[in-house]
Coordinates of C-alpha atoms in Angstrom, one line a residue:
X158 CA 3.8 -10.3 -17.4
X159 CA 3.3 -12.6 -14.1
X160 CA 0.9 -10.6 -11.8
X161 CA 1.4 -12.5 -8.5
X162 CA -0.3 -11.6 -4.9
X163 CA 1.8 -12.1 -1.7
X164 CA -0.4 -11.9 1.5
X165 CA 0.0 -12.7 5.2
X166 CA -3.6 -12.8 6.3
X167 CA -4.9 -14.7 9.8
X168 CA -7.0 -17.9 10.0
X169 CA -10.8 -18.0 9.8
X170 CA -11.3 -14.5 9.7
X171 CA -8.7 -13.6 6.8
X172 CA -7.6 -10.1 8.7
X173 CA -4.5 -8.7 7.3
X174 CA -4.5 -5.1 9.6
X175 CA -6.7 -3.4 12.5
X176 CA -6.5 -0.2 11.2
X177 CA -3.4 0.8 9.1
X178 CA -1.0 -1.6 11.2
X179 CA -0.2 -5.4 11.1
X180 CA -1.7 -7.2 14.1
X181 CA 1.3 -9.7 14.8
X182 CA 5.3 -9.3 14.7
X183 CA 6.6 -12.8 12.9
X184 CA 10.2 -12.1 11.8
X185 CA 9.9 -15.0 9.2
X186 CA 6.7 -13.7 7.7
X187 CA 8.9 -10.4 7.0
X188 CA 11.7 -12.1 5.8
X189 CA 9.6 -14.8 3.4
X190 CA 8.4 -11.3 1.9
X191 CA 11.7 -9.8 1.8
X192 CA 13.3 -12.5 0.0
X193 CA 10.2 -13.3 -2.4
X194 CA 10.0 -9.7 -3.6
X195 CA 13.5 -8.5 -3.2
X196 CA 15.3 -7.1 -6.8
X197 CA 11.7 -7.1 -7.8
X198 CA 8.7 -4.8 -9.0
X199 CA 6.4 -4.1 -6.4
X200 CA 2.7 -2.7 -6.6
X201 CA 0.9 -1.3 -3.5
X202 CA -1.6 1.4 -2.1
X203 CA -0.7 4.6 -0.3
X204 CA -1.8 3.2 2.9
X205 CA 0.5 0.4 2.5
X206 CA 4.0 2.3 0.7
X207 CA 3.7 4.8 4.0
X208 CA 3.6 1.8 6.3
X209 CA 6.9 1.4 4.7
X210 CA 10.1 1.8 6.8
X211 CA 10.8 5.6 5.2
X212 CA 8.5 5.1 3.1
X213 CA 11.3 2.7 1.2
X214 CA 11.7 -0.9 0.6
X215 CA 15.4 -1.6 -0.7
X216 CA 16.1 -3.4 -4.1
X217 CA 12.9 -3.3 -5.4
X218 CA 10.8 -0.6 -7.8
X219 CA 7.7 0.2 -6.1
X220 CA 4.6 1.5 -8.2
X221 CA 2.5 3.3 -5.7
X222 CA -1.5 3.0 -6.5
X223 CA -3.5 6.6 -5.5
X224 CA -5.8 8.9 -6.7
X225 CA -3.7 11.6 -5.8
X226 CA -2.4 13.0 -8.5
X227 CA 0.3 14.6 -6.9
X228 CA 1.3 12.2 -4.7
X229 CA 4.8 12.7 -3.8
X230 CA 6.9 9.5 -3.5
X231 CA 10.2 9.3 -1.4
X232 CA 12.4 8.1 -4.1
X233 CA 11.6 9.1 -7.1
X234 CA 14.3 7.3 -9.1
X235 CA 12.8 3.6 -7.5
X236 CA 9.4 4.6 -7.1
X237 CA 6.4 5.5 -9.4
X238 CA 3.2 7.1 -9.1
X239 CA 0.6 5.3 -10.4
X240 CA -3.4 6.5 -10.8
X241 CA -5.2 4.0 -13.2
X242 CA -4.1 0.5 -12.6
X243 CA -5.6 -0.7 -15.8
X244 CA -1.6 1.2 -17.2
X245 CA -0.5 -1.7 -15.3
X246 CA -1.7 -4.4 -17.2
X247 CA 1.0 -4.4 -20.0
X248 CA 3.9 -4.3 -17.2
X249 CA 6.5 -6.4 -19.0
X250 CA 8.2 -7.6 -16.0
X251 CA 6.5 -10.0 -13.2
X252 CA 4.5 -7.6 -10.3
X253 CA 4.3 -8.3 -6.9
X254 CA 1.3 -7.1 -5.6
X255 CA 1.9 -6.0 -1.9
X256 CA -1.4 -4.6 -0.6
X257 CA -3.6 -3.3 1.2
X258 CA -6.7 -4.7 1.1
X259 CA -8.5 -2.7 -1.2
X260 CA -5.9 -3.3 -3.8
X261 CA -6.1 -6.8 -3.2
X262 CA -9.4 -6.5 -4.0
X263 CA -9.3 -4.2 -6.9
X264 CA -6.7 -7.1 -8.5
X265 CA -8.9 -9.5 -7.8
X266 CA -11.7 -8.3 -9.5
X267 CA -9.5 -6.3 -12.9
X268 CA -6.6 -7.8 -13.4
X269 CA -6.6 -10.9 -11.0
X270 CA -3.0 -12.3 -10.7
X271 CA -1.8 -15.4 -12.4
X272 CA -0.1 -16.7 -8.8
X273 CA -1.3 -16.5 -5.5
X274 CA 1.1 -16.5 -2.2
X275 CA -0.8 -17.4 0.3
X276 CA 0.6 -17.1 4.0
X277 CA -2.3 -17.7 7.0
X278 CA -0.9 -17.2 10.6
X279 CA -2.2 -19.6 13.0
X280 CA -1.2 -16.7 15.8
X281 CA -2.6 -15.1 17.9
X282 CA -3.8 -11.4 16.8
X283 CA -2.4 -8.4 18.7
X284 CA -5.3 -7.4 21.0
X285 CA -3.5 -3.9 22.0
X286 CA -3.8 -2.6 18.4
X287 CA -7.3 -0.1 17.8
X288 CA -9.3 0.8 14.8
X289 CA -11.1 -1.6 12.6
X290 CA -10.2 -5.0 10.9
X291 CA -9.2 -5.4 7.7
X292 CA -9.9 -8.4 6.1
X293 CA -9.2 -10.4 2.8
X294 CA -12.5 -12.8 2.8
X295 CA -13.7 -11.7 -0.6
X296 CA -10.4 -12.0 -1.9
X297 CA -9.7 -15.8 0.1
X298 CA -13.3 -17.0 -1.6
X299 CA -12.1 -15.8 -5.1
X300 CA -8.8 -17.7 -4.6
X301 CA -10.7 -20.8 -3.3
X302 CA -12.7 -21.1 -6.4
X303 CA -10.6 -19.5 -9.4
X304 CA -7.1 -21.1 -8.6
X305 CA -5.9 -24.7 -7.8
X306 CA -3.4 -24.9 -4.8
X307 CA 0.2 -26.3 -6.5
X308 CA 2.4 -26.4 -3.5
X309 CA 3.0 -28.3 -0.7
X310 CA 1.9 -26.4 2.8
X311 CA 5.2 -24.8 4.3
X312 CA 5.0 -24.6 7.7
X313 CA 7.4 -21.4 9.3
X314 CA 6.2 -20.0 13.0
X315 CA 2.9 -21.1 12.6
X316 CA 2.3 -19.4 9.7
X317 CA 1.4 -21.8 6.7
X318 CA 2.3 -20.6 3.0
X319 CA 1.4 -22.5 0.0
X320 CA 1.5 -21.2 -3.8
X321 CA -1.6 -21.3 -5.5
X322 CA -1.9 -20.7 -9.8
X323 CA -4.9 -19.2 -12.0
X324 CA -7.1 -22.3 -13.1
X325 CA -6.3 -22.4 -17.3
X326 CA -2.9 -20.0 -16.8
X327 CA 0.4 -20.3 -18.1
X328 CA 2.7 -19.3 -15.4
X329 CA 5.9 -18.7 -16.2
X330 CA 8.4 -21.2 -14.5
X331 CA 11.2 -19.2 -13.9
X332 CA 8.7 -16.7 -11.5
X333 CA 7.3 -20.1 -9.5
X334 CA 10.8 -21.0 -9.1
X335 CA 11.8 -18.1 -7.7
X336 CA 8.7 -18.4 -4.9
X337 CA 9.2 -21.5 -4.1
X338 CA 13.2 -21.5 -3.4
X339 CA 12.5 -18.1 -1.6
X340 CA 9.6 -20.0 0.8
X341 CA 11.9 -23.4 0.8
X342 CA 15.1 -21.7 1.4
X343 CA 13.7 -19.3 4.3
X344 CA 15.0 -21.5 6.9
X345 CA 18.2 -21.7 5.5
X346 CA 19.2 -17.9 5.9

């Protein structure tokens, strides 16, 4: 299995929310996700899965991470409950980790993924939003000093994306493929 992070986190100060909401609307950041994780398996926190339009993302299998052990999902054909994310680390397929922060973080640190998408908006941040920052620093440092950068830096909106790969990992082509023509190709369509 390919675990591979996908983040859209702001220059300098790596926030990824205030609060439980995204601090900027960039169409192209939404659609670079879209068409990275799309037909894909997903992994993300409660926080995150309820940010979720219905509480749904289309074509993809979504493994919600919670303690709640009786967390009810929306869809329970396409989405799955998950309470120990160490059951994840056998996952046959590639795994799209989607967020928040804290399961950033808790990758990071147990099962750190093998590929790194790494989008930093050169935006402004929404000033209107309230509650508190959320931030990827920890998880930006990590990255900095456990993976090599093996992309060119795509430039879409002012957001820059580049791909960065485990120092010493085998990646498997087919899933760096995929990212790239879905980053490449977002101009296109």
């Amino acid at each position: 299995m390919t675990k591979i992070a996908v983040w859209c986190r702001h220059e300098n100060d790596c926030i990824i929310g205030i609060g439980p909401k995204i601090p900027w609307n960039i169409p192209s950041d939404l659609k670079r996700f879209r068409r990275i994780t799309t037909g894909a398996n997903i992994t993300c926190g409660q926080t995150t899965y309820e940010s979720f339009p219905n509480r749904t993302l289309p074509n993809r299998q979504i493994y919600v991470l919670t303690f709640e052990k009786d967390y009810e999902v929306s869809d329970k054909q396409n989405h799955h409950v998950v309470n120990d994310m160490m059951s994840l680390k056998d996952f046959s397929e590639p795994l799209y980790i989607a967020g928040g922060a804290s399961i950033y973080k808790l990758f990071m640190q147990k099962l750190p993924p093998e590929v790194i998408v790494d989008s930093c908006n050169h935006n402004a941040i929404d000033g209107s939003l309230s509650g508190d920052p959320v931030d990827i620093k920890e998880c930006i440092t990590k990255m900095e000093k456990d993976y090599q950068k093996i992309s060119p830096d795509y430039e879409e909106d002012n957001v820059t994306t580049t791909i960065w790969v485990k120092k010493g990992e085998f990646v498997d082509q087919e899933v760096l493929k995929h990212i790239t023509n879905s980053i490449i190709n977002l101009k296109k369509g």
